[in-house]
Coordinates of C-alpha atoms in Angstrom, one line a residue:
X1 CA -221.2 -38.4 -108.4
X2 CA -222.1 -41.4 -110.6
X3 CA -223.8 -44.1 -108.7
X4 CA -221.4 -46.7 -107.6
X5 CA -222.4 -50.0 -109.0
X6 CA -221.8 -50.9 -112.6
X7 CA -224.9 -52.5 -113.9
X8 CA -227.5 -52.1 -116.7
X9 CA -229.6 -49.6 -114.9
X10 CA -231.0 -51.1 -111.8
X11 CA -233.5 -49.2 -109.8
X12 CA -233.6 -49.5 -106.1
X13 CA -235.8 -47.5 -103.8
X14 CA -235.3 -46.0 -100.4
X15 CA -238.8 -44.7 -99.6
X16 CA -239.3 -42.8 -102.9
X17 CA -235.7 -42.0 -103.5
X18 CA -234.6 -44.0 -106.6
X19 CA -231.0 -45.2 -107.1
X20 CA -229.8 -45.7 -110.6
X21 CA -226.9 -48.0 -111.0
X22 CA -225.0 -48.5 -114.3
X23 CA -223.3 -51.5 -115.8
X24 CA -220.8 -49.4 -117.6
X25 CA -219.6 -46.0 -116.4
X26 CA -219.3 -44.9 -120.0
X27 CA -223.0 -45.8 -120.6
X28 CA -225.1 -44.2 -117.8
X29 CA -228.3 -44.4 -119.7
X30 CA -231.6 -46.3 -119.5
X31 CA -234.1 -46.5 -122.4
X32 CA -237.5 -48.3 -122.0
X33 CA -241.1 -47.9 -122.6
X34 CA -243.9 -47.8 -120.1
X35 CA -247.7 -48.1 -120.3
X36 CA -250.0 -47.0 -117.5
X37 CA -253.6 -48.2 -117.6
X38 CA -256.7 -46.8 -115.8
X39 CA -256.2 -46.9 -112.0
X40 CA -252.5 -47.7 -112.1
X41 CA -249.6 -45.4 -111.8
X42 CA -245.9 -45.0 -111.6
X43 CA -245.6 -44.1 -108.0
X44 CA -243.9 -41.1 -106.3
X45 CA -240.2 -41.2 -106.8
X46 CA -237.2 -38.9 -107.3
X47 CA -233.6 -39.3 -108.4
X48 CA -230.6 -37.3 -109.3
X49 CA -230.7 -38.4 -113.0
X50 CA -232.4 -36.4 -115.6
X51 CA -235.5 -38.2 -117.0
X52 CA -237.2 -37.5 -120.4
X53 CA -240.6 -39.0 -121.4
X54 CA -241.9 -39.0 -125.0
X55 CA -245.6 -39.7 -124.8
X56 CA -246.5 -41.9 -127.7
X57 CA -250.2 -42.7 -127.1
X58 CA -253.0 -41.8 -124.7
X59 CA -253.2 -39.2 -122.1
X60 CA -252.6 -38.8 -118.4
X61 CA -251.5 -36.6 -115.5
X62 CA -248.0 -35.8 -114.2
X63 CA -247.6 -34.7 -110.6
X64 CA -244.3 -33.1 -110.4
X65 CA -243.0 -31.2 -107.3
X66 CA -246.6 -30.4 -106.2
X67 CA -247.6 -29.2 -109.7
X68 CA -250.1 -31.0 -111.9
X69 CA -249.7 -31.2 -115.7
X70 CA -252.0 -32.8 -118.3
X71 CA -249.8 -34.8 -120.7
X72 CA -250.8 -36.5 -124.0
X73 CA -249.4 -38.1 -127.1
X74 CA -246.8 -35.8 -128.7
X75 CA -245.6 -34.3 -125.5
X76 CA -242.1 -34.3 -124.4
X77 CA -241.9 -34.3 -120.6
X78 CA -238.7 -33.4 -118.7
X79 CA -238.3 -34.3 -115.1
X80 CA -235.6 -32.3 -113.5
X81 CA -232.9 -33.8 -111.2
X82 CA -234.4 -34.4 -107.7
X83 CA -238.0 -33.6 -108.6
X84 CA -240.6 -35.8 -106.9
X85 CA -242.9 -37.1 -109.7
X86 CA -245.7 -39.5 -110.5
X87 CA -247.6 -40.4 -113.7
X88 CA -251.3 -41.5 -113.6
X89 CA -254.0 -42.0 -116.2
X90 CA -257.8 -42.4 -116.1
X91 CA -257.6 -44.4 -119.3
X92 CA -254.2 -45.3 -120.6
X93 CA -250.9 -43.6 -121.5
X94 CA -247.8 -45.1 -123.2
X95 CA -244.4 -43.3 -123.3
X96 CA -240.8 -43.9 -124.0
X97 CA -238.6 -43.2 -121.0
X98 CA -235.0 -42.0 -121.3
X99 CA -232.9 -41.7 -118.1
X100 CA -229.6 -39.9 -118.3
X101 CA -227.2 -40.2 -115.4
X102 CA -226.0 -37.0 -113.8
X103 CA -222.4 -38.1 -114.2
X104 CA -222.7 -38.0 -118.0
X105 CA -224.1 -34.5 -117.9
X106 CA -221.5 -33.1 -115.5
X107 CA -218.6 -34.5 -117.4
X108 CA -219.9 -32.5 -120.5
X109 CA -220.3 -29.3 -118.6
X110 CA -223.9 -29.5 -117.6
X111 CA -224.6 -29.3 -113.9
X112 CA -228.3 -30.3 -113.7
X113 CA -228.5 -29.4 -110.1
X114 CA -228.1 -25.8 -111.2
X115 CA -230.4 -26.0 -114.3
X116 CA -234.2 -26.0 -114.5
X117 CA -235.7 -27.5 -117.6
X118 CA -239.1 -26.7 -119.0
X119 CA -241.5 -29.5 -118.0
X120 CA -243.7 -29.9 -121.0
X121 CA -242.2 -29.4 -124.4
X122 CA -243.6 -29.7 -128.0
X123 CA -240.7 -29.4 -130.4
X124 CA -240.3 -31.4 -133.6
X125 CA -236.5 -31.0 -133.6
X126 CA -236.1 -32.2 -130.1
X127 CA -238.3 -35.1 -130.9
X128 CA -236.1 -36.0 -133.8
X129 CA -232.9 -35.8 -131.7
X130 CA -234.3 -38.0 -129.1
X131 CA -235.5 -40.5 -131.6
X132 CA -232.0 -40.7 -133.1
X133 CA -230.7 -41.5 -129.5
X134 CA -233.3 -44.2 -129.2
X135 CA -232.4 -45.6 -132.6
X136 CA -228.7 -45.8 -131.7
X137 CA -229.7 -47.6 -128.5
X138 CA -231.7 -50.2 -130.5
X139 CA -228.4 -51.1 -132.3
X140 CA -227.1 -52.9 -129.3
X141 CA -228.6 -56.2 -130.7
X142 CA -226.8 -55.7 -134.0
X143 CA -223.4 -57.4 -133.9
X144 CA -222.1 -55.4 -136.8
X145 CA -222.6 -52.2 -134.8
X146 CA -221.3 -53.3 -131.4
X147 CA -217.9 -51.7 -131.7
X148 CA -219.4 -48.2 -131.9
X149 CA -222.6 -48.7 -130.0
X150 CA -221.5 -46.9 -126.8
X151 CA -220.0 -43.8 -128.5
X152 CA -222.8 -43.5 -130.9
X153 CA -225.4 -43.4 -128.0
X154 CA -223.2 -40.9 -126.1
X155 CA -223.0 -38.5 -129.1
X156 CA -226.6 -38.8 -130.0
X157 CA -227.7 -38.2 -126.3
X158 CA -225.3 -35.2 -126.0
X159 CA -226.7 -33.6 -129.2
X160 CA -230.3 -34.0 -127.8
X161 CA -229.4 -32.7 -124.3
X162 CA -227.4 -29.6 -125.7
X163 CA -230.4 -28.6 -127.8
X164 CA -232.7 -29.1 -124.8
X165 CA -230.3 -27.1 -122.6
X166 CA -229.9 -24.2 -125.0
X167 CA -233.6 -23.8 -125.8
X168 CA -235.5 -25.0 -122.7
X169 CA -233.4 -24.4 -119.5
X170 CA -232.9 -21.7 -117.0
X171 CA -231.0 -21.3 -113.7
X172 CA -232.4 -23.4 -110.9
X173 CA -233.9 -21.3 -108.1
X174 CA -233.4 -23.2 -104.9
X175 CA -236.4 -23.6 -102.6
X176 CA -236.2 -22.9 -98.9
X177 CA -233.3 -25.0 -97.6
X178 CA -235.2 -25.8 -94.4
X179 CA -238.0 -27.8 -96.1
X180 CA -238.0 -31.4 -95.3
X181 CA -237.6 -32.6 -98.9
X182 CA -234.6 -30.3 -99.5
X183 CA -233.0 -31.4 -96.2
X184 CA -233.2 -35.0 -97.3
X185 CA -232.0 -34.3 -100.8
X186 CA -229.0 -32.4 -99.5
X187 CA -228.2 -35.0 -97.0
X188 CA -228.5 -37.8 -99.5
X189 CA -226.1 -36.0 -101.9
X190 CA -223.6 -35.6 -99.1
X191 CA -223.8 -39.3 -98.1
X192 CA -223.6 -40.5 -101.8
X193 CA -220.5 -38.5 -102.2
X194 CA -218.8 -39.5 -98.9
X195 CA -220.1 -43.0 -97.9
X196 CA -216.7 -44.6 -98.3
X197 CA -215.2 -42.3 -95.7
X198 CA -215.8 -42.4 -91.9
X199 CA -218.6 -39.9 -91.9
X200 CA -220.7 -39.3 -88.7
X201 CA -224.3 -38.5 -88.3
X202 CA -223.2 -35.1 -86.9
X203 CA -221.2 -34.3 -90.0
X204 CA -224.2 -35.2 -92.3
X205 CA -226.6 -33.1 -90.3
X206 CA -224.1 -30.2 -90.2
X207 CA -223.7 -30.4 -94.0
X208 CA -227.5 -29.9 -94.3
X209 CA -227.8 -27.2 -91.5
X210 CA -230.1 -28.9 -89.1
X211 CA -229.8 -30.9 -85.9
X212 CA -228.8 -34.5 -85.9
X213 CA -232.1 -35.5 -84.4
X214 CA -234.2 -33.6 -86.9
X215 CA -232.2 -35.2 -89.8
X216 CA -232.5 -38.7 -88.4
X217 CA -236.3 -38.3 -88.0
X218 CA -236.9 -36.8 -91.4
X219 CA -234.6 -39.3 -93.2
X220 CA -236.5 -42.2 -91.6
X221 CA -239.8 -40.7 -92.6
X222 CA -238.8 -40.1 -96.3
X223 CA -236.7 -43.2 -96.9
X224 CA -238.1 -45.8 -94.5
X225 CA -234.5 -46.5 -93.5
X226 CA -232.1 -45.3 -90.8
X227 CA -229.0 -43.4 -92.0
X228 CA -226.7 -46.3 -90.8
X229 CA -228.8 -48.8 -92.9
X230 CA -228.7 -46.7 -96.0
X231 CA -224.9 -46.2 -95.8
X232 CA -224.3 -49.8 -95.2
X233 CA -226.4 -50.8 -98.2
X234 CA -224.4 -48.3 -100.4
X235 CA -221.1 -49.8 -99.0
X236 CA -222.2 -53.3 -99.7
X237 CA -223.3 -52.6 -103.2
X238 CA -220.1 -50.8 -103.9
X239 CA -218.2 -53.8 -102.5
X240 CA -220.0 -56.1 -105.1
X241 CA -218.8 -53.8 -107.8
X242 CA -215.2 -53.9 -106.5
X243 CA -215.3 -57.7 -106.3
X244 CA -216.2 -57.9 -110.0
X245 CA -213.8 -55.3 -111.2
X246 CA -210.7 -55.6 -109.3
X247 CA -208.3 -58.1 -107.8
X248 CA -208.5 -56.6 -104.3
X249 CA -208.8 -58.9 -101.4
X250 CA -211.9 -59.1 -99.2
X251 CA -210.1 -57.0 -96.5
X252 CA -208.9 -54.4 -99.0
X253 CA -212.5 -54.2 -100.5
X254 CA -213.9 -53.8 -97.0
X255 CA -211.5 -50.9 -96.3
X256 CA -212.2 -49.2 -99.7
X257 CA -215.9 -49.3 -98.9
X258 CA -215.6 -47.6 -95.6
X259 CA -215.6 -50.6 -93.2
X260 CA -212.9 -50.6 -90.6
X261 CA -213.7 -54.0 -89.1
X262 CA -213.6 -57.1 -91.4
X263 CA -215.9 -59.1 -89.1
X264 CA -218.5 -56.3 -89.2
X265 CA -218.1 -56.1 -93.0
X266 CA -218.7 -59.8 -93.4
X267 CA -221.8 -59.8 -91.2
X268 CA -223.2 -56.6 -92.8
X269 CA -222.5 -57.8 -96.4
X270 CA -224.3 -61.1 -95.7
X271 CA -227.3 -59.3 -94.2
X272 CA -227.9 -57.0 -97.2
X273 CA -226.8 -59.2 -100.1
X274 CA -227.7 -62.7 -98.9
X275 CA -224.2 -63.9 -99.5
X276 CA -220.8 -63.9 -97.9
X277 CA -218.2 -61.7 -99.5
X278 CA -216.4 -64.8 -100.9
X279 CA -219.5 -65.4 -103.1
X280 CA -218.6 -62.3 -105.1
X281 CA -214.8 -62.5 -104.8
X282 CA -213.3 -62.8 -108.2
X283 CA -211.2 -65.9 -108.9
X284 CA -207.7 -64.5 -109.3
X285 CA -204.2 -65.5 -108.2
X286 CA -205.2 -64.3 -104.8
X287 CA -207.9 -66.4 -103.2
X288 CA -209.4 -65.8 -99.8
X289 CA -207.8 -67.9 -97.0
X290 CA -211.2 -68.8 -95.6
X291 CA -214.8 -68.1 -96.4
X292 CA -215.3 -64.6 -95.0

Protein backbone atom coordinates (compact mmCIF):
# COMPACT_ATOMS: atom_id res chain seq x y z
CA UNK A 1 0.00 0.00 0.00
CA UNK A 2 1.18 3.59 -0.40
CA UNK A 3 2.54 5.14 2.75
CA UNK A 4 -0.09 7.05 4.44
CA UNK A 5 1.13 10.61 4.85
CA UNK A 6 1.20 12.96 1.92
CA UNK A 7 4.51 14.86 2.03
CA UNK A 8 7.46 15.46 -0.25
CA UNK A 9 9.25 12.32 0.62
CA UNK A 10 10.01 12.29 4.31
CA UNK A 11 12.19 9.53 5.69
CA UNK A 12 11.59 8.14 9.14
CA UNK A 13 13.46 5.20 10.58
CA UNK A 14 12.33 2.39 12.82
CA UNK A 15 15.65 0.69 13.51
CA UNK A 16 16.80 0.41 9.91
CA UNK A 17 13.31 0.19 8.39
CA UNK A 18 12.78 3.40 6.43
CA UNK A 19 9.33 4.84 5.84
CA UNK A 20 8.78 6.96 2.74
CA UNK A 21 5.95 9.45 2.94
CA UNK A 22 4.70 11.39 -0.05
CA UNK A 23 3.20 14.84 -0.34
CA UNK A 24 1.10 13.94 -3.35
CA UNK A 25 -0.27 10.42 -3.94
CA UNK A 26 0.19 11.04 -7.67
CA UNK A 27 3.86 11.81 -7.10
CA UNK A 28 5.43 9.03 -5.01
CA UNK A 29 8.99 9.82 -6.06
CA UNK A 30 12.15 11.23 -4.52
CA UNK A 31 15.09 12.59 -6.52
CA UNK A 32 18.28 13.74 -4.82
CA UNK A 33 22.03 13.41 -4.98
CA UNK A 34 24.31 12.06 -2.27
CA UNK A 35 28.04 12.18 -1.65
CA UNK A 36 29.88 9.84 0.69
CA UNK A 37 33.42 10.66 1.77
CA UNK A 38 36.09 8.43 3.27
CA UNK A 39 35.00 6.92 6.55
CA UNK A 40 31.36 7.91 6.20
CA UNK A 41 28.46 5.84 4.94
CA UNK A 42 24.76 5.71 4.30
CA UNK A 43 23.83 3.31 7.09
CA UNK A 44 21.96 0.02 6.90
CA UNK A 45 18.35 0.55 5.92
CA UNK A 46 15.56 -1.06 3.93
CA UNK A 47 12.21 0.03 2.57
CA UNK A 48 9.39 -1.13 0.34
CA UNK A 49 10.17 1.41 -2.38
CA UNK A 50 12.44 0.65 -5.34
CA UNK A 51 15.71 2.60 -5.20
CA UNK A 52 17.97 3.35 -8.17
CA UNK A 53 21.39 4.95 -7.87
CA UNK A 54 23.33 6.44 -10.79
CA UNK A 55 26.97 6.69 -9.73
CA UNK A 56 28.35 9.91 -11.18
CA UNK A 57 31.81 10.10 -9.59
CA UNK A 58 34.22 8.09 -7.48
CA UNK A 59 33.96 4.55 -6.24
CA UNK A 60 32.68 2.69 -3.22
CA UNK A 61 31.12 -0.47 -1.87
CA UNK A 62 27.50 -1.53 -1.74
CA UNK A 63 26.47 -4.07 0.88
CA UNK A 64 23.11 -5.43 -0.16
CA UNK A 65 21.37 -8.33 1.57
CA UNK A 66 24.67 -9.81 2.78
CA UNK A 67 26.36 -9.46 -0.63
CA UNK A 68 29.16 -7.02 -1.40
CA UNK A 69 29.49 -5.11 -4.70
CA UNK A 70 32.13 -2.69 -5.93
CA UNK A 71 30.48 0.32 -7.57
CA UNK A 72 32.01 3.20 -9.51
CA UNK A 73 31.17 6.05 -11.87
CA UNK A 74 28.90 4.89 -14.69
CA UNK A 75 27.21 2.12 -12.72
CA UNK A 76 23.46 1.98 -12.29
CA UNK A 77 22.62 0.32 -8.97
CA UNK A 78 19.17 -1.14 -8.35
CA UNK A 79 18.15 -1.83 -4.76
CA UNK A 80 15.16 -4.12 -4.72
CA UNK A 81 12.17 -3.70 -2.46
CA UNK A 82 12.94 -4.78 1.11
CA UNK A 83 16.68 -5.32 0.56
CA UNK A 84 18.87 -4.22 3.47
CA UNK A 85 21.61 -2.03 1.99
CA UNK A 86 24.48 0.29 2.83
CA UNK A 87 26.94 2.34 0.75
CA UNK A 88 30.48 3.08 1.93
CA UNK A 89 33.63 4.52 0.36
CA UNK A 90 37.33 4.56 1.23
CA UNK A 91 37.75 7.74 -0.84
CA UNK A 92 34.55 9.37 -2.02
CA UNK A 93 31.56 8.52 -4.17
CA UNK A 94 28.76 10.66 -5.55
CA UNK A 95 25.50 9.42 -7.01
CA UNK A 96 22.02 10.49 -8.00
CA UNK A 97 19.33 8.69 -6.02
CA UNK A 98 15.87 7.96 -7.40
CA UNK A 99 13.29 6.40 -5.07
CA UNK A 100 10.06 5.12 -6.60
CA UNK A 101 7.11 4.28 -4.38
CA UNK A 102 5.72 0.75 -4.53
CA UNK A 103 2.25 2.24 -5.03
CA UNK A 104 3.19 3.76 -8.40
CA UNK A 105 4.66 0.49 -9.61
CA UNK A 106 1.75 -1.67 -8.48
CA UNK A 107 -0.84 0.60 -10.09
CA UNK A 108 1.06 0.13 -13.35
CA UNK A 109 1.05 -3.65 -13.09
CA UNK A 110 4.49 -4.13 -11.54
CA UNK A 111 4.52 -5.99 -8.22
CA UNK A 112 8.07 -5.37 -7.04
CA UNK A 113 7.63 -7.82 -4.17
CA UNK A 114 7.57 -10.54 -6.85
CA UNK A 115 10.37 -9.17 -9.03
CA UNK A 116 14.12 -9.35 -8.54
CA UNK A 117 16.12 -6.72 -10.43
CA UNK A 118 19.78 -7.04 -11.40
CA UNK A 119 21.84 -5.11 -8.86
CA UNK A 120 24.62 -3.59 -11.00
CA UNK A 121 23.77 -2.49 -14.54
CA UNK A 122 25.72 -0.71 -17.27
CA UNK A 123 23.27 0.21 -20.01
CA UNK A 124 23.40 3.41 -22.03
CA UNK A 125 19.70 3.31 -22.92
CA UNK A 126 18.63 2.91 -19.28
CA UNK A 127 20.96 5.74 -18.31
CA UNK A 128 19.28 7.95 -20.93
CA UNK A 129 15.79 7.06 -19.72
CA UNK A 130 16.68 7.79 -16.11
CA UNK A 131 18.28 11.08 -17.15
CA UNK A 132 15.01 12.06 -18.84
CA UNK A 133 13.12 11.39 -15.61
CA UNK A 134 15.63 13.51 -13.66
CA UNK A 135 15.34 16.28 -16.26
CA UNK A 136 11.54 16.29 -16.03
CA UNK A 137 11.83 16.50 -12.24
CA UNK A 138 14.13 19.52 -12.54
CA UNK A 139 11.26 21.37 -14.26
CA UNK A 140 9.44 21.73 -10.92
CA UNK A 141 11.06 25.15 -10.53
CA UNK A 142 9.90 26.33 -13.97
CA UNK A 143 6.50 28.06 -13.62
CA UNK A 144 5.77 27.58 -17.33
CA UNK A 145 5.88 23.80 -16.91
CA UNK A 146 4.04 23.44 -13.61
CA UNK A 147 0.76 22.32 -15.19
CA UNK A 148 2.34 19.19 -16.69
CA UNK A 149 5.13 18.56 -14.19
CA UNK A 150 3.54 15.59 -12.39
CA UNK A 151 2.32 13.67 -15.46
CA UNK A 152 5.62 14.33 -17.25
CA UNK A 153 7.63 12.79 -14.40
CA UNK A 154 5.21 9.86 -14.13
CA UNK A 155 5.49 9.06 -17.84
CA UNK A 156 9.29 9.39 -17.89
CA UNK A 157 9.59 7.22 -14.79
CA UNK A 158 7.30 4.53 -16.18
CA UNK A 159 9.29 4.41 -19.42
CA UNK A 160 12.52 3.85 -17.49
CA UNK A 161 11.02 1.24 -15.16
CA UNK A 162 9.38 -0.69 -18.00
CA UNK A 163 12.71 -0.89 -19.82
CA UNK A 164 14.44 -1.92 -16.60
CA UNK A 165 11.79 -4.57 -15.88
CA UNK A 166 11.84 -6.05 -19.37
CA UNK A 167 15.63 -6.34 -19.57
CA UNK A 168 16.85 -6.75 -16.01
CA UNK A 169 14.28 -8.50 -13.85
CA UNK A 170 13.32 -12.03 -12.98
CA UNK A 171 10.97 -13.72 -10.52
CA UNK A 172 11.75 -13.09 -6.88
CA UNK A 173 12.74 -16.28 -5.07
CA UNK A 174 11.60 -16.02 -1.48
CA UNK A 175 14.15 -16.83 1.17
CA UNK A 176 13.28 -19.02 4.12
CA UNK A 177 10.17 -17.52 5.68
CA UNK A 178 11.43 -18.25 9.18
CA UNK A 179 14.49 -16.00 8.97
CA UNK A 180 14.31 -13.06 11.37
CA UNK A 181 14.50 -10.41 8.65
CA UNK A 182 11.73 -12.06 6.63
CA UNK A 183 9.57 -12.38 9.73
CA UNK A 184 9.88 -8.65 10.41
CA UNK A 185 9.35 -7.65 6.78
CA UNK A 186 6.21 -9.76 6.52
CA UNK A 187 4.92 -8.46 9.83
CA UNK A 188 5.56 -4.85 8.86
CA UNK A 189 3.73 -5.32 5.57
CA UNK A 190 0.74 -6.72 7.47
CA UNK A 191 0.77 -3.82 9.95
CA UNK A 192 1.19 -1.20 7.22
CA UNK A 193 -1.86 -2.60 5.44
CA UNK A 194 -4.07 -2.93 8.53
CA UNK A 195 -3.04 -0.33 11.10
CA UNK A 196 -6.38 1.53 10.87
CA UNK A 197 -8.19 -1.63 11.97
CA UNK A 198 -8.38 -3.21 15.42
CA UNK A 199 -5.53 -5.64 14.85
CA UNK A 200 -4.07 -7.67 17.70
CA UNK A 201 -0.56 -8.91 18.35
CA UNK A 202 -1.85 -12.45 17.91
CA UNK A 203 -3.22 -11.63 14.45
CA UNK A 204 0.05 -10.04 13.37
CA UNK A 205 2.13 -12.98 14.58
CA UNK A 206 -0.29 -15.42 12.96
CA UNK A 207 0.04 -13.61 9.62
CA UNK A 208 3.79 -14.23 9.82
CA UNK A 209 3.59 -17.79 11.11
CA UNK A 210 5.48 -17.40 14.38
CA UNK A 211 4.51 -17.12 18.03
CA UNK A 212 3.49 -13.76 19.43
CA UNK A 213 6.45 -13.70 21.81
CA UNK A 214 8.96 -14.51 19.10
CA UNK A 215 7.57 -11.75 16.87
CA UNK A 216 7.56 -9.18 19.69
CA UNK A 217 11.17 -9.97 20.56
CA UNK A 218 12.41 -9.80 16.95
CA UNK A 219 10.37 -6.68 16.18
CA UNK A 220 11.94 -4.84 19.09
CA UNK A 221 15.42 -6.03 18.10
CA UNK A 222 15.06 -4.90 14.46
CA UNK A 223 13.13 -1.65 14.86
CA UNK A 224 14.00 -0.56 18.41
CA UNK A 225 10.25 -0.02 18.98
CA UNK A 226 7.47 -2.10 20.42
CA UNK A 227 4.69 -3.13 18.04
CA UNK A 228 2.19 -0.93 19.90
CA UNK A 229 4.48 2.11 19.62
CA UNK A 230 5.00 1.51 15.90
CA UNK A 231 1.24 1.21 15.25
CA UNK A 232 0.49 4.33 17.28
CA UNK A 233 3.08 6.36 15.37
CA UNK A 234 1.58 5.24 12.06
CA UNK A 235 -1.91 6.14 13.26
CA UNK A 236 -0.82 9.58 14.46
CA UNK A 237 0.96 10.34 11.19
CA UNK A 238 -2.11 9.26 9.27
CA UNK A 239 -4.21 11.50 11.51
CA UNK A 240 -2.02 14.47 10.56
CA UNK A 241 -2.70 13.69 6.92
CA UNK A 242 -6.46 13.48 7.51
CA UNK A 243 -6.52 16.78 9.40
CA UNK A 244 -4.88 18.47 6.45
CA UNK A 245 -6.95 16.87 3.70
CA UNK A 246 -10.48 16.47 5.06
CA UNK A 247 -13.12 18.27 7.09
CA UNK A 248 -13.53 15.38 9.51
CA UNK A 249 -13.80 16.22 13.21
CA UNK A 250 -11.18 15.20 15.73
CA UNK A 251 -13.37 12.29 16.84
CA UNK A 252 -13.95 11.16 13.26
CA UNK A 253 -10.24 11.30 12.49
CA UNK A 254 -9.44 9.30 15.60
CA UNK A 255 -11.91 6.61 14.52
CA UNK A 256 -10.59 6.53 10.94
CA UNK A 257 -7.07 6.02 12.27
CA UNK A 258 -8.01 3.04 14.41
CA UNK A 259 -8.43 4.70 17.82
CA UNK A 260 -11.55 3.69 19.73
CA UNK A 261 -11.06 6.12 22.62
CA UNK A 262 -10.83 9.87 22.00
CA UNK A 263 -8.98 10.57 25.23
CA UNK A 264 -6.35 7.94 24.41
CA UNK A 265 -6.03 9.36 20.89
CA UNK A 266 -5.44 12.86 22.25
CA UNK A 267 -2.82 11.65 24.72
CA UNK A 268 -1.07 9.46 22.14
CA UNK A 269 -1.15 12.13 19.43
CA UNK A 270 0.43 14.69 21.77
CA UNK A 271 3.11 12.17 22.79
CA UNK A 272 4.27 11.40 19.24
CA UNK A 273 3.71 14.71 17.45
CA UNK A 274 4.33 17.20 20.24
CA UNK A 275 0.96 18.87 19.64
CA UNK A 276 -2.68 18.37 20.49
CA UNK A 277 -4.91 17.26 17.60
CA UNK A 278 -6.45 20.74 17.42
CA UNK A 279 -3.07 22.07 16.28
CA UNK A 280 -3.55 20.21 13.00
CA UNK A 281 -7.32 20.51 12.78
CA UNK A 282 -8.13 22.35 9.57
CA UNK A 283 -10.17 25.56 10.03
CA UNK A 284 -13.50 24.75 8.41
CA UNK A 285 -17.16 25.41 9.27
CA UNK A 286 -16.78 22.73 11.91
CA UNK A 287 -14.45 23.77 14.72
CA UNK A 288 -13.59 21.62 17.73
CA UNK A 289 -15.69 22.42 20.77
CA UNK A 290 -12.61 22.35 23.01
CA UNK A 291 -8.85 21.86 22.69
CA UNK A 292 -8.62 18.08 22.36
